[in-house]
Coordinates of N, CA and C in Angstrom, one line a residue:
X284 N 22.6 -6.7 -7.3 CA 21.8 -7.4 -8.3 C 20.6 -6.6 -8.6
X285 N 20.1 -6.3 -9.6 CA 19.1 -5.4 -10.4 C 17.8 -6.1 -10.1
X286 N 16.9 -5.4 -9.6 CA 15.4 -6.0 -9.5 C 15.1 -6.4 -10.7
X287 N 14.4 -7.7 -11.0 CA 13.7 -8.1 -12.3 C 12.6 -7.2 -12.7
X288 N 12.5 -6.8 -13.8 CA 11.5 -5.8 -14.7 C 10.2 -7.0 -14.5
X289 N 9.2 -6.1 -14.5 CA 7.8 -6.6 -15.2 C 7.3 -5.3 -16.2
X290 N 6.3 -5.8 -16.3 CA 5.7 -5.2 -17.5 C 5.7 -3.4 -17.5
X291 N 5.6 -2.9 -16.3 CA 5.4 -1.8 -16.1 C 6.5 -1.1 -14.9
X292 N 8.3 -1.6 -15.2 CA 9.0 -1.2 -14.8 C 9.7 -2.7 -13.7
X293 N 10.6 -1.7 -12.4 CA 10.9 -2.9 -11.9 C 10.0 -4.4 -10.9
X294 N 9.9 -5.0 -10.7 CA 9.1 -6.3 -10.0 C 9.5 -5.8 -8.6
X295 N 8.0 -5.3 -7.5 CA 8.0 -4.7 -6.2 C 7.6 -5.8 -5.7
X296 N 8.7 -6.6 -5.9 CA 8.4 -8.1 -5.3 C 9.2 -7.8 -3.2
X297 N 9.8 -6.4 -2.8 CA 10.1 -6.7 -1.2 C 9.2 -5.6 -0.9
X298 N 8.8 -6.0 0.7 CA 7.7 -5.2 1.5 C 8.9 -5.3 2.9
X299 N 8.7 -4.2 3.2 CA 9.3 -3.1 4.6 C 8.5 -3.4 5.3
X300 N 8.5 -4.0 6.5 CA 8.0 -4.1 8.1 C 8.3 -3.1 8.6
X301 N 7.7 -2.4 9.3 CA 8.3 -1.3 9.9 C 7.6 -1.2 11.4
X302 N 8.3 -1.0 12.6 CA 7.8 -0.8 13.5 C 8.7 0.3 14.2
X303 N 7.4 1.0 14.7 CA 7.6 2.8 15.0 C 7.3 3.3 16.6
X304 N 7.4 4.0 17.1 CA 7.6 4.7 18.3 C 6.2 5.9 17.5
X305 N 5.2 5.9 18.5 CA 4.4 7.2 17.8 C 4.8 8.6 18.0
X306 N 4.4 9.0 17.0 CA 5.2 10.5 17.0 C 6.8 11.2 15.9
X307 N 7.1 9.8 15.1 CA 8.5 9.3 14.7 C 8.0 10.2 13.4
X308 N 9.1 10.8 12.7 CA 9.0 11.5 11.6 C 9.3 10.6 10.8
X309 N 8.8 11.1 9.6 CA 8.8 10.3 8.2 C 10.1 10.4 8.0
X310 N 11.0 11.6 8.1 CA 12.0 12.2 7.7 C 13.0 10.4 8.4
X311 N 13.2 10.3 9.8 CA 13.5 9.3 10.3 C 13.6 8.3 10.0
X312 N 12.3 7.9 9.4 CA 12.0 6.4 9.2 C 12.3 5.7 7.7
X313 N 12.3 7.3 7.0 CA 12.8 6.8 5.6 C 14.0 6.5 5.6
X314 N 15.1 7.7 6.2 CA 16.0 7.2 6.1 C 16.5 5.7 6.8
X315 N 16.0 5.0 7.6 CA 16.0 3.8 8.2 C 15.8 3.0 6.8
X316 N 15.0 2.7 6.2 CA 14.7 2.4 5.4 C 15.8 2.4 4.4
X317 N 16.0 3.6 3.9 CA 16.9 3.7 3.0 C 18.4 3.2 3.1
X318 N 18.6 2.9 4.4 CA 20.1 2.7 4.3 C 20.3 1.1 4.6
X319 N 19.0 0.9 5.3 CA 18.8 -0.7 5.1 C 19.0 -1.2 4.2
X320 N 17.5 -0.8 3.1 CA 18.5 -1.4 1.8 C 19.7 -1.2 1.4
X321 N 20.3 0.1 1.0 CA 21.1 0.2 0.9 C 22.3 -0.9 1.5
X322 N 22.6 -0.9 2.8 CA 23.4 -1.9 3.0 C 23.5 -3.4 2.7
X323 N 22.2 -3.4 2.2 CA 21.4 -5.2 1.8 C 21.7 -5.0 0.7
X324 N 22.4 -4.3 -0.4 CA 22.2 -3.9 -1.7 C 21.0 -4.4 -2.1
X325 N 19.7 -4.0 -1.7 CA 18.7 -4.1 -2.2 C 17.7 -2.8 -2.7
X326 N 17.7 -2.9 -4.2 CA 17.0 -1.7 -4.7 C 15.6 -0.8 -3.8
X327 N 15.5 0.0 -3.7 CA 14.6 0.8 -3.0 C 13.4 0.7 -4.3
X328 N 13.2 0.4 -5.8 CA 12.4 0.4 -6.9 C 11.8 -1.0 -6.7
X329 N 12.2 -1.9 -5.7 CA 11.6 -3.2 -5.7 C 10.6 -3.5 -4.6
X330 N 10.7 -1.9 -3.9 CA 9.8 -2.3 -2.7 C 8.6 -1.9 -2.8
X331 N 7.5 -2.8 -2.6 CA 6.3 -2.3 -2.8 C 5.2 -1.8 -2.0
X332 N 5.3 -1.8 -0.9 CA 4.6 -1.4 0.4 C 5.7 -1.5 1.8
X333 N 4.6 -0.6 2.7 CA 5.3 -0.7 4.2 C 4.2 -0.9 4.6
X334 N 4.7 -1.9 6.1 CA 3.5 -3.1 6.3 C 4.1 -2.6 8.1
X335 N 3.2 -2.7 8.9 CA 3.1 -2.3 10.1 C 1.8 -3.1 11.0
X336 N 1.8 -2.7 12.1 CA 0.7 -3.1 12.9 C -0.5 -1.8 13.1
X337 N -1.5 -2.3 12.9 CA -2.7 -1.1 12.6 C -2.5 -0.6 13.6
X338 N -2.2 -0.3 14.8 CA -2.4 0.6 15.9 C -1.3 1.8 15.2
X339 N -0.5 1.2 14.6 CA 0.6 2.7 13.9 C 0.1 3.1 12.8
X340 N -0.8 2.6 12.1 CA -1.1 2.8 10.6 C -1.7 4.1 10.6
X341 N -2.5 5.1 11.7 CA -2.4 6.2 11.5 C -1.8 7.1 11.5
X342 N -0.8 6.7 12.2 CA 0.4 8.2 12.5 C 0.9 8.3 11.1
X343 N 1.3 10.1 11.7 CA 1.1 11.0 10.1 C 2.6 10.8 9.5
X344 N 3.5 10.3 10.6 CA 4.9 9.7 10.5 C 4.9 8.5 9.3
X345 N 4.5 7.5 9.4 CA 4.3 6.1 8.9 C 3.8 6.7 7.6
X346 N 2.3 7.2 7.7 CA 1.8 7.7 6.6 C 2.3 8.5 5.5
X347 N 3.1 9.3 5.9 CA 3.9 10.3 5.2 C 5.4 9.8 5.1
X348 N 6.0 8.7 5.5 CA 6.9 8.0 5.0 C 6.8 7.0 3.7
X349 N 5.7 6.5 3.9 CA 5.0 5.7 2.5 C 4.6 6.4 1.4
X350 N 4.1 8.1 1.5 CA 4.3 8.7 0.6 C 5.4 9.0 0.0
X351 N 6.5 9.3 1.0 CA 7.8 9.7 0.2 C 8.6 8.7 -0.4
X352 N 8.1 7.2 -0.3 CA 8.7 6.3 -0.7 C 8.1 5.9 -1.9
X353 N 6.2 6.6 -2.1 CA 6.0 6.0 -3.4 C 5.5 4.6 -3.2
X354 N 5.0 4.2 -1.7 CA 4.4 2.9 -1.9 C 3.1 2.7 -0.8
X355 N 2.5 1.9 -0.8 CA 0.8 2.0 0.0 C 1.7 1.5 1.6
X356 N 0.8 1.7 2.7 CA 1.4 1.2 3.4 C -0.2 0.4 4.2
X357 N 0.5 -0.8 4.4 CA -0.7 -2.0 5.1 C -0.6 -2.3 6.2
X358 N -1.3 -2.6 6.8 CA -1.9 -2.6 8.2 C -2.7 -4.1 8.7
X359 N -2.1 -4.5 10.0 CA -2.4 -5.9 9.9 C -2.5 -6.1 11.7
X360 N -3.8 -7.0 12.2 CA -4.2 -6.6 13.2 C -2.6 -7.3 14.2
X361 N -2.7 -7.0 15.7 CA -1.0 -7.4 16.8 C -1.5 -9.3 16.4
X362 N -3.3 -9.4 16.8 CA -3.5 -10.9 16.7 C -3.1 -11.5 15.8
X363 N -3.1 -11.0 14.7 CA -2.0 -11.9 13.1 C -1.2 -12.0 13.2
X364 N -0.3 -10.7 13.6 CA 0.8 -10.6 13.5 C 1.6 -11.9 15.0
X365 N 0.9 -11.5 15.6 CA 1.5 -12.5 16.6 C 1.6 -14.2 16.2
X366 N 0.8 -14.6 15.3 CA 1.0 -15.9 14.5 C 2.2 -16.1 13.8
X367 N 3.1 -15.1 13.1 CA 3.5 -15.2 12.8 C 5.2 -16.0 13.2
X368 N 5.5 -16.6 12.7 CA 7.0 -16.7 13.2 C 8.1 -16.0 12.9
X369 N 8.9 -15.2 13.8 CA 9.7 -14.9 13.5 C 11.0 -15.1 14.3
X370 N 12.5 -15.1 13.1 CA 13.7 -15.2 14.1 C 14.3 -13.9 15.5
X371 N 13.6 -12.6 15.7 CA 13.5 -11.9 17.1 C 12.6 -11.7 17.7
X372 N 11.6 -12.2 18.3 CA 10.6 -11.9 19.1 C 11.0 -10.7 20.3
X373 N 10.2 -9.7 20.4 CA 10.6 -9.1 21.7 C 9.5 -9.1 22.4
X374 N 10.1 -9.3 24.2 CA 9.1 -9.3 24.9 C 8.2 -7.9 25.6
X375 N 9.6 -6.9 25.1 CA 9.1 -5.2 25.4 C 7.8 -4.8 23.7
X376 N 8.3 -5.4 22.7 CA 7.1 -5.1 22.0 C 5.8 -5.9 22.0
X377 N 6.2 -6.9 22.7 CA 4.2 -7.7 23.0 C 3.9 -6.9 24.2
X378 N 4.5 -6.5 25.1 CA 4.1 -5.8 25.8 C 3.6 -4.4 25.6
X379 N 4.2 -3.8 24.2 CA 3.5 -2.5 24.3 C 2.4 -3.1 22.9
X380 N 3.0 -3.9 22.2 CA 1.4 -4.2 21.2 C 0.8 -5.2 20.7
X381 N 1.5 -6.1 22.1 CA 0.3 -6.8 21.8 C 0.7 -8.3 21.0
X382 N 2.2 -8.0 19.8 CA 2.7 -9.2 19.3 C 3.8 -9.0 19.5
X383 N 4.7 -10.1 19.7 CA 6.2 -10.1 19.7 C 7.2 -9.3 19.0
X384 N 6.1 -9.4 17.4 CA 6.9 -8.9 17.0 C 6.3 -8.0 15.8
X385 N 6.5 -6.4 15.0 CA 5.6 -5.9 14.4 C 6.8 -5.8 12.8
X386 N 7.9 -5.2 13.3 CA 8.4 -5.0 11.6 C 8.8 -6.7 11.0
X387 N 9.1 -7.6 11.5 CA 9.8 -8.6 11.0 C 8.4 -9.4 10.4
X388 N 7.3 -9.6 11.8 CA 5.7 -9.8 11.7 C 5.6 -9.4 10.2
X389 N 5.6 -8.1 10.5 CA 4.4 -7.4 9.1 C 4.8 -7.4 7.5
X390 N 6.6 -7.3 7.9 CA 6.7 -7.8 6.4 C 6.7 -9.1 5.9
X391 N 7.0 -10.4 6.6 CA 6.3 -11.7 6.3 C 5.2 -11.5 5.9
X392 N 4.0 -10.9 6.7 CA 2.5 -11.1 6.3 C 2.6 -10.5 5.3
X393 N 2.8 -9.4 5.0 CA 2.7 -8.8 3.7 C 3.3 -9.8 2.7
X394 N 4.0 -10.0 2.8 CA 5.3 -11.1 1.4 C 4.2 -12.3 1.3
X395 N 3.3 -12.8 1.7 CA 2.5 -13.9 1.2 C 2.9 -15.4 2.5
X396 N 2.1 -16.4 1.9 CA 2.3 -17.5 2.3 C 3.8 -17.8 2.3
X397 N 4.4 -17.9 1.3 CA 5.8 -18.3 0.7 C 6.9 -17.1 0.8
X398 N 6.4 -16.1 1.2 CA 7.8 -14.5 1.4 C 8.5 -15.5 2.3
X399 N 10.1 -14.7 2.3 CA 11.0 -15.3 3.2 C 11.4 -13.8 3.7
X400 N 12.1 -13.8 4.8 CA 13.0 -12.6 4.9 C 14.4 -12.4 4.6
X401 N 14.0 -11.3 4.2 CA 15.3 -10.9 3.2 C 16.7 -10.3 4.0
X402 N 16.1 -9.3 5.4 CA 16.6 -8.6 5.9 C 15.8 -8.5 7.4
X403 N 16.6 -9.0 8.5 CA 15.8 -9.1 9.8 C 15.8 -7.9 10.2
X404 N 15.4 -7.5 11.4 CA 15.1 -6.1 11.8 C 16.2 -5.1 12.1
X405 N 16.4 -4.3 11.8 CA 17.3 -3.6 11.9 C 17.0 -2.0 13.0
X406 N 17.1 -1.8 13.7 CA 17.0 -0.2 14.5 C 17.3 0.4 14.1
X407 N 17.0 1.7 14.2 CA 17.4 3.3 13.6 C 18.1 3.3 14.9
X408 N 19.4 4.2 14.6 CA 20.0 4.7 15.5 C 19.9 6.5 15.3
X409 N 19.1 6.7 16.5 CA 18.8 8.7 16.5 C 19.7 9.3 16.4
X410 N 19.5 10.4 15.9 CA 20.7 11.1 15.8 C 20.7 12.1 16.9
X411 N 22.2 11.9 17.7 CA 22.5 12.8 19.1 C 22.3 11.6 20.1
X412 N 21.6 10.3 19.7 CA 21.7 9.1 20.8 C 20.8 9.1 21.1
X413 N 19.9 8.3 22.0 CA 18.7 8.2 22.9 C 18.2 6.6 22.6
X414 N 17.2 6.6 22.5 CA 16.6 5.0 22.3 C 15.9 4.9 20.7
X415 N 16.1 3.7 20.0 CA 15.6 3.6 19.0 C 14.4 4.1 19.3
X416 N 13.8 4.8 17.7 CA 12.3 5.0 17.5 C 11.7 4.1 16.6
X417 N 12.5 3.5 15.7 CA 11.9 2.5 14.6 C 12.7 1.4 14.8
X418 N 12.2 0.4 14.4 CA 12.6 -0.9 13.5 C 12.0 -1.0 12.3
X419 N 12.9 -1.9 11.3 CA 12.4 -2.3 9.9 C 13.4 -3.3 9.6
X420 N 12.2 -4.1 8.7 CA 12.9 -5.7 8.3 C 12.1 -5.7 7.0
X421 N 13.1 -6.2 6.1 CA 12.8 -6.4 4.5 C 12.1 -8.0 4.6
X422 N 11.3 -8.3 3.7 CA 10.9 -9.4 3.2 C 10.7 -9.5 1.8
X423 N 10.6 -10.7 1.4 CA 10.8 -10.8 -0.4 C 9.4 -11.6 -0.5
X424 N 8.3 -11.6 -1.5 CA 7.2 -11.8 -1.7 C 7.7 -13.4 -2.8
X425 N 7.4 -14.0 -2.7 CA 7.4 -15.3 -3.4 C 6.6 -15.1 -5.1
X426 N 6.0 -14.4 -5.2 CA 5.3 -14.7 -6.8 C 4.9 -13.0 -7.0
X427 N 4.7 -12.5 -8.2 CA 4.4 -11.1 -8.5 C 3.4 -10.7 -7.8
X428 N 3.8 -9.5 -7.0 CA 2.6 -8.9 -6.7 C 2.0 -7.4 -7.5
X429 N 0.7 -7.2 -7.7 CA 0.6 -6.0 -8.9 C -0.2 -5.2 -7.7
X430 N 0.3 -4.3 -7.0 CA -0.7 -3.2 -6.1 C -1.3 -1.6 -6.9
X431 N -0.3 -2.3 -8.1 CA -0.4 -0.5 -8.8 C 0.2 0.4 -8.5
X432 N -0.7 1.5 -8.4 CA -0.1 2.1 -8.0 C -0.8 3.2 -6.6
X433 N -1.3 2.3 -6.4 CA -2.0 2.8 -5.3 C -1.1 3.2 -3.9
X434 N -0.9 3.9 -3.1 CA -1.0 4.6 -2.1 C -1.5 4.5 -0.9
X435 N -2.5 3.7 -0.3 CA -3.1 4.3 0.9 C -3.2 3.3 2.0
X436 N -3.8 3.5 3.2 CA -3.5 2.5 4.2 C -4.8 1.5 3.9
X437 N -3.9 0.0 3.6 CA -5.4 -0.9 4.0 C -5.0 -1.9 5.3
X438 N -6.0 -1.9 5.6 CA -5.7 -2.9 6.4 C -5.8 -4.6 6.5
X439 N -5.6 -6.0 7.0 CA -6.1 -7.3 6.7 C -7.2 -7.0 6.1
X440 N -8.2 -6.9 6.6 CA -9.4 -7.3 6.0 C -9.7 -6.8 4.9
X441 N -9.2 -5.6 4.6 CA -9.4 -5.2 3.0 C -8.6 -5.3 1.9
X442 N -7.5 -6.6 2.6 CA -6.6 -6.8 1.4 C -7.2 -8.1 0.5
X443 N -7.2 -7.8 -0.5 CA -7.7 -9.5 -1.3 C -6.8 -10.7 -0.8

């Protein structure tokens, strides 16, 4: 199904949750990403940010995955995120950050009051084996969101 157009191309109405292992290449995490949608037949032109938990928002991984994708990546404290409800909570990720849960978490918060998810979390599987380094989970924003075309990390409190 074709993303709906707005005025200035397609409507970046889904946001990417993404939760990372530090140290995780961009190279890694896009492709996670990429074949997610892909298998969701969900356009990669409709996504409008990656949404994580601030403790990853610096790594140069995350960071430089949002560049190659062409969208800002947001940052939202474990305490929000842990409000959130979601269908997999893990108890190995509140234990390393704090909330149950970071990629399923983050793309809800990002998608608004009314986002639903679109796609629950999904693992990267490494190549050669070993243990996941990412999760990501698609969410769908309930009403247009316009970010522009901005780029960079913000966090809760600097989001309007």
């Amino acid at each position: 199904m074709p993303a709906e157009r707005g005025v200035h191309g397609p409507r970046r109405d889904l946001v990417v949750g993404v939760g990372a292992r530090p140290g995780i290449p961009a190279e890694e995490l896009t492709a996670l990403v990429r074949a997610v949608l892909a298998e969701s037949a969900l356009p990669l032109a409709a996504v409008g940010a990656l949404a994580t938990v601030d403790a990853r928002a610096r790594e140069p991984g995350l960071r430089a995955a949002a560049a190659l994708l062409g969208v800002e990546l947001l940052a939202y404290p474990p305490a929000l995120l842990a409000t959130v409800p979601v269908p997999h909570p893990s108890g190995t990720v509140l234990a390393a950050t704090g909330t149950p849960s970071v990629a399923e978490a983050a793309a809800l918060a990002a998608a608004g009051p009314d986002g639903t998810l679109a796609v629950p979390k999904r693992t990267a599987a490494p190549a050669g084996g070993g243990t996941a380094r990412a999760t990501c989970a698609v969410a769908r924003r309930a009403a247009p969101h316009d970010s522009g075309t901005q780029k960079t990390v913000r966090t809760h409190e600097e989001m309007p």
